[in-house]
mmCIF file of C-alpha atoms in Angstrom:
data_model
loop_
_atom_site.group_PDB
_atom_site.id
_atom_site.type_symbol
_atom_site.label_atom_id
_atom_site.label_comp_id
_atom_site.label_asym_id
_atom_site.label_seq_id
_atom_site.Cartn_x
_atom_site.Cartn_y
_atom_site.Cartn_z
ATOM 1 C CA MET A 1 24.960 -29.948 -1.674
ATOM 2 C CA LEU A 2 21.655 -28.247 -0.945
ATOM 3 C CA GLU A 3 19.391 -30.282 0.304
ATOM 4 C CA LEU A 4 15.385 -29.709 -1.129
ATOM 5 C CA GLU A 5 14.312 -30.200 2.628
ATOM 6 C CA LEU A 6 16.138 -27.714 4.505
ATOM 7 C CA LEU A 7 15.384 -24.959 1.515
ATOM 8 C CA ARG A 8 11.928 -25.214 1.949
ATOM 9 C CA THR A 9 12.068 -24.803 5.621
ATOM 10 C CA LEU A 10 14.194 -22.006 5.112
ATOM 11 C CA VAL A 11 11.277 -20.231 2.638
ATOM 12 C CA THR A 12 9.052 -21.547 5.126
ATOM 13 C CA ILE A 13 10.554 -19.563 7.869
ATOM 14 C CA ALA A 14 11.184 -16.858 5.366
ATOM 15 C CA ASN A 15 7.245 -16.609 5.074
ATOM 16 C CA LEU A 16 5.995 -16.807 8.626
ATOM 17 C CA GLN A 17 8.715 -14.919 10.107
ATOM 18 C CA SER A 18 8.815 -17.197 12.827
ATOM 19 C CA PHE A 19 10.641 -20.323 13.868
ATOM 20 C CA ALA A 20 7.812 -21.523 16.134
ATOM 21 C CA ALA A 21 5.081 -21.053 13.899
ATOM 22 C CA THR A 22 7.477 -22.908 10.609
ATOM 23 C CA ALA A 23 7.375 -25.620 13.483
ATOM 24 C CA VAL A 24 3.561 -25.625 13.949
ATOM 25 C CA GLN A 25 3.365 -25.552 9.996
ATOM 26 C CA LEU A 26 5.871 -28.466 9.293
ATOM 27 C CA GLY A 27 4.832 -30.340 12.077
ATOM 28 C CA ARG A 28 7.894 -30.700 13.955
ATOM 29 C CA THR A 29 9.400 -29.183 17.200
ATOM 30 C CA GLN A 30 11.260 -25.880 17.110
ATOM 31 C CA SER A 31 14.697 -27.141 17.843
ATOM 32 C CA ALA A 32 14.282 -29.262 15.233
ATOM 33 C CA ILE A 33 13.968 -26.465 13.051
ATOM 34 C CA THR A 34 16.805 -25.067 14.549
ATOM 35 C CA GLN A 35 18.645 -27.776 13.743
ATOM 36 C CA GLN A 36 18.169 -28.072 9.889
ATOM 37 C CA MET A 37 19.131 -24.615 9.475
ATOM 38 C CA GLN A 38 22.285 -25.217 11.319
ATOM 39 C CA ARG A 39 22.772 -27.837 9.093
ATOM 40 C CA LEU A 40 21.883 -25.228 6.026
ATOM 41 C CA GLU A 41 24.734 -23.173 7.627
ATOM 42 C CA ASP A 42 26.799 -25.740 7.574
ATOM 43 C CA SER A 43 26.365 -26.787 3.915
ATOM 44 C CA VAL A 44 26.564 -23.249 2.684
ATOM 45 C CA GLY A 45 29.552 -21.977 4.927
ATOM 46 C CA HIS A 46 27.805 -18.797 6.339
ATOM 47 C CA PRO A 47 25.322 -17.652 8.795
ATOM 48 C CA LEU A 48 21.974 -17.260 7.472
ATOM 49 C CA PHE A 49 20.260 -15.400 10.450
ATOM 50 C CA GLU A 50 21.146 -13.469 12.961
ATOM 51 C CA LYS A 51 19.212 -11.909 16.174
ATOM 52 C CA GLN A 52 17.450 -8.906 15.965
ATOM 53 C CA GLY A 53 16.276 -8.150 19.442
ATOM 54 C CA ARG A 54 14.343 -11.189 20.614
ATOM 55 C CA GLN A 55 13.781 -12.581 17.422
ATOM 56 C CA LYS A 56 15.953 -13.686 13.869
ATOM 57 C CA ARG A 57 16.597 -12.551 10.600
ATOM 58 C CA LEU A 58 18.277 -13.512 7.469
ATOM 59 C CA THR A 59 21.521 -12.440 7.065
ATOM 60 C CA ASP A 60 22.473 -10.914 3.595
ATOM 61 C CA HIS A 61 23.591 -14.626 2.621
ATOM 62 C CA GLY A 62 20.582 -15.703 3.986
ATOM 63 C CA GLU A 63 18.405 -13.460 1.988
ATOM 64 C CA ARG A 64 20.571 -14.308 -1.176
ATOM 65 C CA LEU A 65 20.263 -17.812 -0.518
ATOM 66 C CA LEU A 66 16.781 -17.639 -0.054
ATOM 67 C CA VAL A 67 16.135 -16.007 -3.339
ATOM 68 C CA TYR A 68 17.657 -19.449 -5.031
ATOM 69 C CA ALA A 69 15.778 -21.480 -3.018
ATOM 70 C CA ARG A 70 12.347 -20.172 -4.290
ATOM 71 C CA HIS A 71 13.524 -20.390 -7.760
ATOM 72 C CA ILE A 72 15.128 -24.421 -6.802
ATOM 73 C CA LEU A 73 11.978 -25.000 -5.186
ATOM 74 C CA ALA A 74 9.795 -23.722 -7.854
ATOM 75 C CA ILE A 75 11.203 -25.411 -10.829
ATOM 76 C CA HIS A 76 11.430 -29.374 -8.639
ATOM 77 C CA ASP A 77 7.332 -28.664 -7.591
ATOM 78 C CA GLU A 78 6.290 -27.759 -11.585
ATOM 79 C CA ALA A 79 8.624 -30.481 -12.560
ATOM 80 C CA VAL A 80 6.364 -32.996 -9.933
ATOM 81 C CA LEU A 81 3.633 -31.600 -10.542
ATOM 82 C CA SER A 82 4.204 -31.815 -14.536
ATOM 83 C CA LEU A 83 5.471 -35.616 -14.521
ATOM 84 C CA GLN A 84 2.096 -36.744 -12.166
ATOM 85 C CA ASN A 85 -0.326 -34.767 -13.763
ATOM 86 C CA ARG A 86 0.846 -35.244 -17.641
ATOM 87 C CA GLN A 87 -1.770 -38.088 -18.303
ATOM 88 C CA ILE A 88 -4.623 -36.358 -16.549
ATOM 89 C CA GLU A 89 -7.148 -36.051 -19.365
ATOM 90 C CA GLY A 90 -10.643 -34.076 -19.076
ATOM 91 C CA LEU A 91 -12.285 -30.963 -19.471
ATOM 92 C CA VAL A 92 -12.681 -27.587 -17.055
ATOM 93 C CA ARG A 93 -15.039 -25.356 -17.668
ATOM 94 C CA ILE A 94 -14.112 -21.763 -16.026
ATOM 95 C CA GLY A 95 -15.546 -18.571 -16.168
ATOM 96 C CA ALA A 96 -14.321 -15.206 -15.356
ATOM 97 C CA PRO A 97 -16.329 -11.620 -15.209
ATOM 98 C CA HIS A 98 -14.805 -9.439 -18.163
ATOM 99 C CA ASP A 99 -13.524 -6.904 -15.804
ATOM 100 C CA VAL A 100 -10.269 -9.641 -14.803
ATOM 101 C CA SER A 101 -10.583 -11.261 -18.115
ATOM 102 C CA ASP A 102 -7.669 -10.345 -19.492
ATOM 103 C CA THR A 103 -5.759 -9.689 -16.055
ATOM 104 C CA MET A 104 -6.269 -12.594 -13.555
ATOM 105 C CA LEU A 105 -8.260 -15.237 -15.801
ATOM 106 C CA PRO A 106 -4.578 -15.926 -18.387
ATOM 107 C CA PRO A 107 -2.106 -16.704 -15.300
ATOM 108 C CA VAL A 108 -4.945 -19.286 -13.779
ATOM 109 C CA LEU A 109 -5.200 -20.953 -17.603
ATOM 110 C CA GLN A 110 -1.489 -20.965 -18.186
ATOM 111 C CA GLU A 111 -1.139 -22.545 -14.557
ATOM 112 C CA ILE A 112 -3.621 -25.011 -15.521
ATOM 113 C CA ALA A 113 -2.112 -26.023 -19.064
ATOM 114 C CA ARG A 114 1.743 -25.943 -17.783
ATOM 115 C CA ASN A 115 0.516 -28.862 -14.735
ATOM 116 C CA PHE A 116 -2.227 -30.427 -16.974
ATOM 117 C CA PRO A 117 -0.721 -29.916 -21.193
ATOM 118 C CA SER A 118 -3.646 -33.033 -21.628
ATOM 119 C CA MET A 119 -6.760 -30.889 -20.109
ATOM 120 C CA GLN A 120 -9.066 -29.065 -22.601
ATOM 121 C CA MET A 121 -10.462 -25.984 -21.300
ATOM 122 C CA ASP A 122 -13.628 -23.981 -22.067
ATOM 123 C CA VAL A 123 -13.708 -20.629 -21.229
ATOM 124 C CA HIS A 124 -16.737 -18.521 -20.437
ATOM 125 C CA VAL A 125 -16.117 -14.555 -20.160
ATOM 126 C CA GLY A 126 -19.547 -13.197 -18.775
ATOM 127 C CA ARG A 127 -21.231 -11.216 -15.710
ATOM 128 C CA SER A 128 -20.094 -12.291 -12.466
ATOM 129 C CA PRO A 129 -23.672 -13.003 -10.719
ATOM 130 C CA PHE A 130 -24.571 -15.011 -14.382
ATOM 131 C CA LEU A 131 -21.116 -16.819 -14.225
ATOM 132 C CA MET A 132 -22.454 -17.549 -10.233
ATOM 133 C CA GLU A 133 -25.343 -19.238 -11.241
ATOM 134 C CA SER A 134 -23.838 -21.350 -14.079
ATOM 135 C CA LEU A 135 -21.816 -22.735 -11.388
ATOM 136 C CA ARG A 136 -24.315 -22.774 -8.852
ATOM 137 C CA GLN A 137 -26.150 -25.030 -12.017
ATOM 138 C CA GLY A 138 -23.526 -27.181 -12.673
ATOM 139 C CA GLU A 139 -22.542 -25.614 -16.069
ATOM 140 C CA LEU A 140 -19.060 -24.277 -14.821
ATOM 141 C CA ASP A 141 -16.868 -26.449 -12.778
ATOM 142 C CA LEU A 142 -14.534 -22.961 -11.818
ATOM 143 C CA VAL A 143 -15.565 -19.430 -11.640
ATOM 144 C CA ILE A 144 -13.880 -16.595 -10.894
ATOM 145 C CA SER A 145 -15.808 -13.732 -8.695
ATOM 146 C CA ASN A 146 -15.567 -10.915 -6.510
ATOM 147 C CA ARG A 147 -19.113 -12.000 -4.841
ATOM 148 C CA GLU A 148 -19.098 -13.729 -1.738
ATOM 149 C CA ASP A 149 -21.070 -16.801 -1.371
ATOM 150 C CA ASP A 150 -20.792 -19.766 1.425
ATOM 151 C CA ALA A 151 -22.255 -22.553 -1.085
ATOM 152 C CA PHE A 152 -19.086 -22.542 -2.749
ATOM 153 C CA GLU A 153 -15.406 -23.226 -2.111
ATOM 154 C CA GLY A 154 -13.091 -20.914 -2.512
ATOM 155 C CA PHE A 155 -9.956 -19.440 -2.560
ATOM 156 C CA VAL A 156 -8.565 -15.495 -2.481
ATOM 157 C CA LEU A 157 -6.622 -14.522 -5.791
ATOM 158 C CA ARG A 158 -6.052 -11.085 -5.289
ATOM 159 C CA SER A 159 -8.447 -7.731 -3.456
ATOM 160 C CA THR A 160 -8.149 -4.630 -5.906
ATOM 161 C CA PRO A 161 -9.313 -1.133 -5.002
ATOM 162 C CA THR A 162 -12.558 0.016 -6.362
ATOM 163 C CA VAL A 163 -11.986 4.190 -7.948
ATOM 164 C CA TRP A 164 -15.007 6.436 -9.259
ATOM 165 C CA LEU A 165 -13.409 6.439 -13.043
ATOM 166 C CA CYS A 166 -14.587 9.167 -15.779
ATOM 167 C CA GLY A 167 -13.393 10.005 -19.036
ATOM 168 C CA ALA A 168 -9.601 11.703 -19.597
ATOM 169 C CA ASN A 169 -11.268 15.098 -20.363
ATOM 170 C CA TYR A 170 -14.368 14.666 -18.186
ATOM 171 C CA VAL A 171 -14.734 17.847 -16.208
ATOM 172 C CA HIS A 172 -16.475 16.991 -12.674
ATOM 173 C CA ASP A 173 -18.347 19.493 -11.009
ATOM 174 C CA PRO A 174 -18.878 18.576 -7.289
ATOM 175 C CA ALA A 175 -21.336 21.076 -7.080
ATOM 176 C CA LYS A 176 -23.760 19.485 -9.892
ATOM 177 C CA THR A 177 -25.660 15.660 -9.597
ATOM 178 C CA VAL A 178 -23.424 12.943 -10.444
ATOM 179 C CA PRO A 179 -24.314 11.200 -13.679
ATOM 180 C CA LEU A 180 -23.899 7.707 -13.518
ATOM 181 C CA VAL A 181 -22.773 5.077 -16.060
ATOM 182 C CA LEU A 182 -23.985 1.575 -14.545
ATOM 183 C CA ALA A 183 -24.461 -2.191 -15.622
ATOM 184 C CA ASP A 184 -27.881 -2.943 -15.958
ATOM 185 C CA GLY A 185 -29.254 -5.137 -14.229
ATOM 186 C CA PRO A 186 -27.480 -6.902 -10.881
ATOM 187 C CA SER A 187 -24.260 -5.655 -10.477
ATOM 188 C CA ILE A 188 -21.639 -5.537 -7.633
ATOM 189 C CA PHE A 189 -20.008 -1.741 -8.437
ATOM 190 C CA ARG A 190 -23.576 -0.350 -9.541
ATOM 191 C CA LYS A 191 -24.529 -1.544 -5.568
ATOM 192 C CA LEU A 192 -21.494 -0.101 -4.412
ATOM 193 C CA ALA A 193 -21.753 3.339 -6.491
ATOM 194 C CA CYS A 194 -25.086 4.179 -5.254
ATOM 195 C CA GLU A 195 -24.595 3.259 -1.625
ATOM 196 C CA SER A 196 -21.355 5.543 -1.333
ATOM 197 C CA LEU A 197 -22.919 8.589 -2.603
ATOM 198 C CA ASP A 198 -26.081 8.004 -0.897
ATOM 199 C CA ALA A 199 -24.132 7.218 2.188
ATOM 200 C CA ALA A 200 -22.058 10.451 1.801
ATOM 201 C CA GLY A 201 -24.959 12.320 0.944
ATOM 202 C CA ILE A 202 -24.113 13.203 -2.675
ATOM 203 C CA ARG A 203 -26.986 13.411 -5.152
ATOM 204 C CA TRP A 204 -26.409 11.194 -8.413
ATOM 205 C CA THR A 205 -28.528 10.239 -11.510
ATOM 206 C CA PRO A 206 -28.498 7.130 -13.339
ATOM 207 C CA ARG A 207 -27.746 8.690 -16.766
ATOM 208 C CA HIS A 208 -26.453 5.808 -18.828
ATOM 209 C CA THR A 209 -26.981 1.807 -18.399
ATOM 210 C CA CYS A 210 -25.116 -0.471 -20.174
ATOM 211 C CA THR A 211 -25.733 -4.298 -20.691
ATOM 212 C CA SER A 212 -21.391 -4.930 -20.624
ATOM 213 C CA LEU A 213 -18.175 -3.683 -19.284
ATOM 214 C CA VAL A 214 -17.434 -2.664 -22.996
ATOM 215 C CA GLY A 215 -20.261 -0.504 -23.127
ATOM 216 C CA ILE A 216 -19.584 1.338 -19.802
ATOM 217 C CA LEU A 217 -15.933 2.098 -20.752
ATOM 218 C CA ALA A 218 -16.876 3.562 -23.861
ATOM 219 C CA ALA A 219 -19.424 6.094 -22.492
ATOM 220 C CA LEU A 220 -16.645 6.943 -19.857
ATOM 221 C CA ARG A 221 -13.938 7.784 -22.705
ATOM 222 C CA ALA A 222 -17.040 9.617 -24.311
ATOM 223 C CA GLY A 223 -17.801 11.793 -21.149
ATOM 224 C CA LEU A 224 -21.011 10.881 -20.599
ATOM 225 C CA GLY A 225 -20.150 10.499 -16.364
ATOM 226 C CA VAL A 226 -18.803 8.681 -14.265
ATOM 227 C CA THR A 227 -18.898 4.778 -12.752
ATOM 228 C CA ALA A 228 -17.160 2.806 -9.718
ATOM 229 C CA ARG A 229 -14.825 0.281 -11.064
ATOM 230 C CA GLY A 230 -11.659 -1.855 -9.952
ATOM 231 C CA VAL A 231 -8.957 -0.249 -10.540
ATOM 232 C CA GLU A 232 -7.232 -2.275 -13.028
ATOM 233 C CA GLN A 233 -10.103 -0.866 -16.068
ATOM 234 C CA LEU A 234 -7.704 2.486 -15.736
ATOM 235 C CA ASP A 235 -6.218 3.281 -18.819
ATOM 236 C CA PRO A 236 -4.809 6.391 -20.780
ATOM 237 C CA GLY A 237 -8.298 7.567 -21.853
ATOM 238 C CA LEU A 238 -9.935 7.368 -18.558
ATOM 239 C CA ARG A 239 -9.075 8.703 -15.153
ATOM 240 C CA VAL A 240 -10.020 8.731 -11.558
ATOM 241 C CA LEU A 241 -11.878 10.958 -9.277
ATOM 242 C CA GLY A 242 -10.604 10.638 -5.504
ATOM 243 C CA VAL A 243 -11.639 12.624 -2.552
ATOM 244 C CA GLY A 244 -10.274 15.762 -3.173
ATOM 245 C CA ASP A 245 -13.062 15.906 -5.908
ATOM 246 C CA GLY A 246 -15.853 15.561 -3.637
ATOM 247 C CA MET A 247 -15.771 11.987 -4.301
ATOM 248 C CA PRO A 248 -16.388 9.459 -1.216
ATOM 249 C CA MET A 249 -13.678 6.125 -0.878
ATOM 250 C CA LEU A 250 -15.392 3.361 -1.962
ATOM 251 C CA PRO A 251 -13.873 -0.507 -0.685
ATOM 252 C CA GLU A 252 -11.794 -3.121 -2.220
ATOM 253 C CA LEU A 253 -13.204 -5.895 -3.474
ATOM 254 C CA VAL A 254 -11.867 -9.555 -3.000
ATOM 255 C CA TYR A 255 -11.810 -12.116 -6.125
ATOM 256 C CA ARG A 256 -11.805 -15.586 -5.466
ATOM 257 C CA LEU A 257 -11.397 -18.741 -7.499
ATOM 258 C CA TYR A 258 -14.797 -20.593 -6.733
ATOM 259 C CA VAL A 259 -15.586 -24.471 -7.395
ATOM 260 C CA ARG A 260 -18.836 -26.741 -6.683
ATOM 261 C CA SER A 261 -18.373 -27.975 -3.292
ATOM 262 C CA HIS A 262 -20.839 -31.102 -4.342
ATOM 263 C CA VAL A 263 -21.156 -33.390 -7.354
ATOM 264 C CA ILE A 264 -17.740 -32.426 -8.399
ATOM 265 C CA ASN A 265 -15.827 -34.814 -10.345
ATOM 266 C CA PRO A 266 -11.978 -35.741 -9.423
ATOM 267 C CA VAL A 267 -10.441 -34.188 -12.376
ATOM 268 C CA THR A 268 -11.837 -30.957 -11.477
ATOM 269 C CA ARG A 269 -11.440 -30.999 -7.693
ATOM 270 C CA GLN A 270 -6.945 -31.675 -8.899
ATOM 271 C CA VAL A 271 -6.880 -29.112 -11.108
ATOM 272 C CA PHE A 272 -8.764 -26.901 -8.637
ATOM 273 C CA GLU A 273 -6.567 -28.158 -5.398
ATOM 274 C CA ASN A 274 -3.233 -27.557 -7.851
ATOM 275 C CA LEU A 275 -4.454 -23.867 -8.219
ATOM 276 C CA LYS A 276 -4.954 -23.920 -5.010
ATOM 277 C CA THR A 277 -1.698 -24.430 -3.960
ATOM 278 C CA ARG A 278 -0.141 -22.373 -6.604
ATOM 279 C CA MET A 279 -2.029 -19.153 -7.197
ATOM 280 C CA ARG A 280 -1.927 -16.354 -5.229
ATOM 281 C CA PHE A 281 -1.761 -12.640 -6.918
ATOM 282 C CA ALA A 282 -0.091 -9.985 -6.042
ATOM 283 C CA PRO A 283 -1.989 -6.722 -4.577
ATOM 284 C CA THR A 284 -2.897 -4.379 -6.848
#
């Protein structure tokens, strides 16, 4: 019989790649962690670790068990959370920028619905600076944003590359002034585009400005210019311009889920802590 505690230790070792670090994280001695893994090996009847230099790595049997351990623990934790949180009711107001409304937002909403089935969600999709201001004013409880703001408590969901996008049939001439398609008003992508071109000594002009991401993408597909945007916006109607096209590299942006640190109700706090524990996106 496989003990959940032993499986959880195995997963922690695999995540941290260290018996010593696992002991620190789990609040145990390193010898206690070693004894747990010996017990687990006795249960399955196979060695789970082998020496590799001064370190230990999982054997083939260890790798196979790790897959099952992750699956077993995920089902167990989901069942416990569901039973604990089923009676929690209330309203959580969550905002997300247009850029990630169909990529990062749906899994967050799904996670809330799975673990808090009685929770009502009020979803707002808009521009990041305005969403952050709504969070500051208490009009939203949670916000996904690519802005860094120490005034709020948050955790990283994903880092994603920023790229130069243009229409699939757009003809780029590095010798000419770059026609930019930009968001009007405050925009991190507008800032990155202008600063990156200025730093590279590349001439540019604001060819078109748009009030929304939908307008920006329409202008790009029409071949009206170039913009800096997250790689997640790439579709068959668009293509990426790179260093080979004479365009400078752009930095990655980090998306976080933020919550108000003060004047926060217990329901929102529980939802946030649940998401903090369970939500981690793979890099794009």
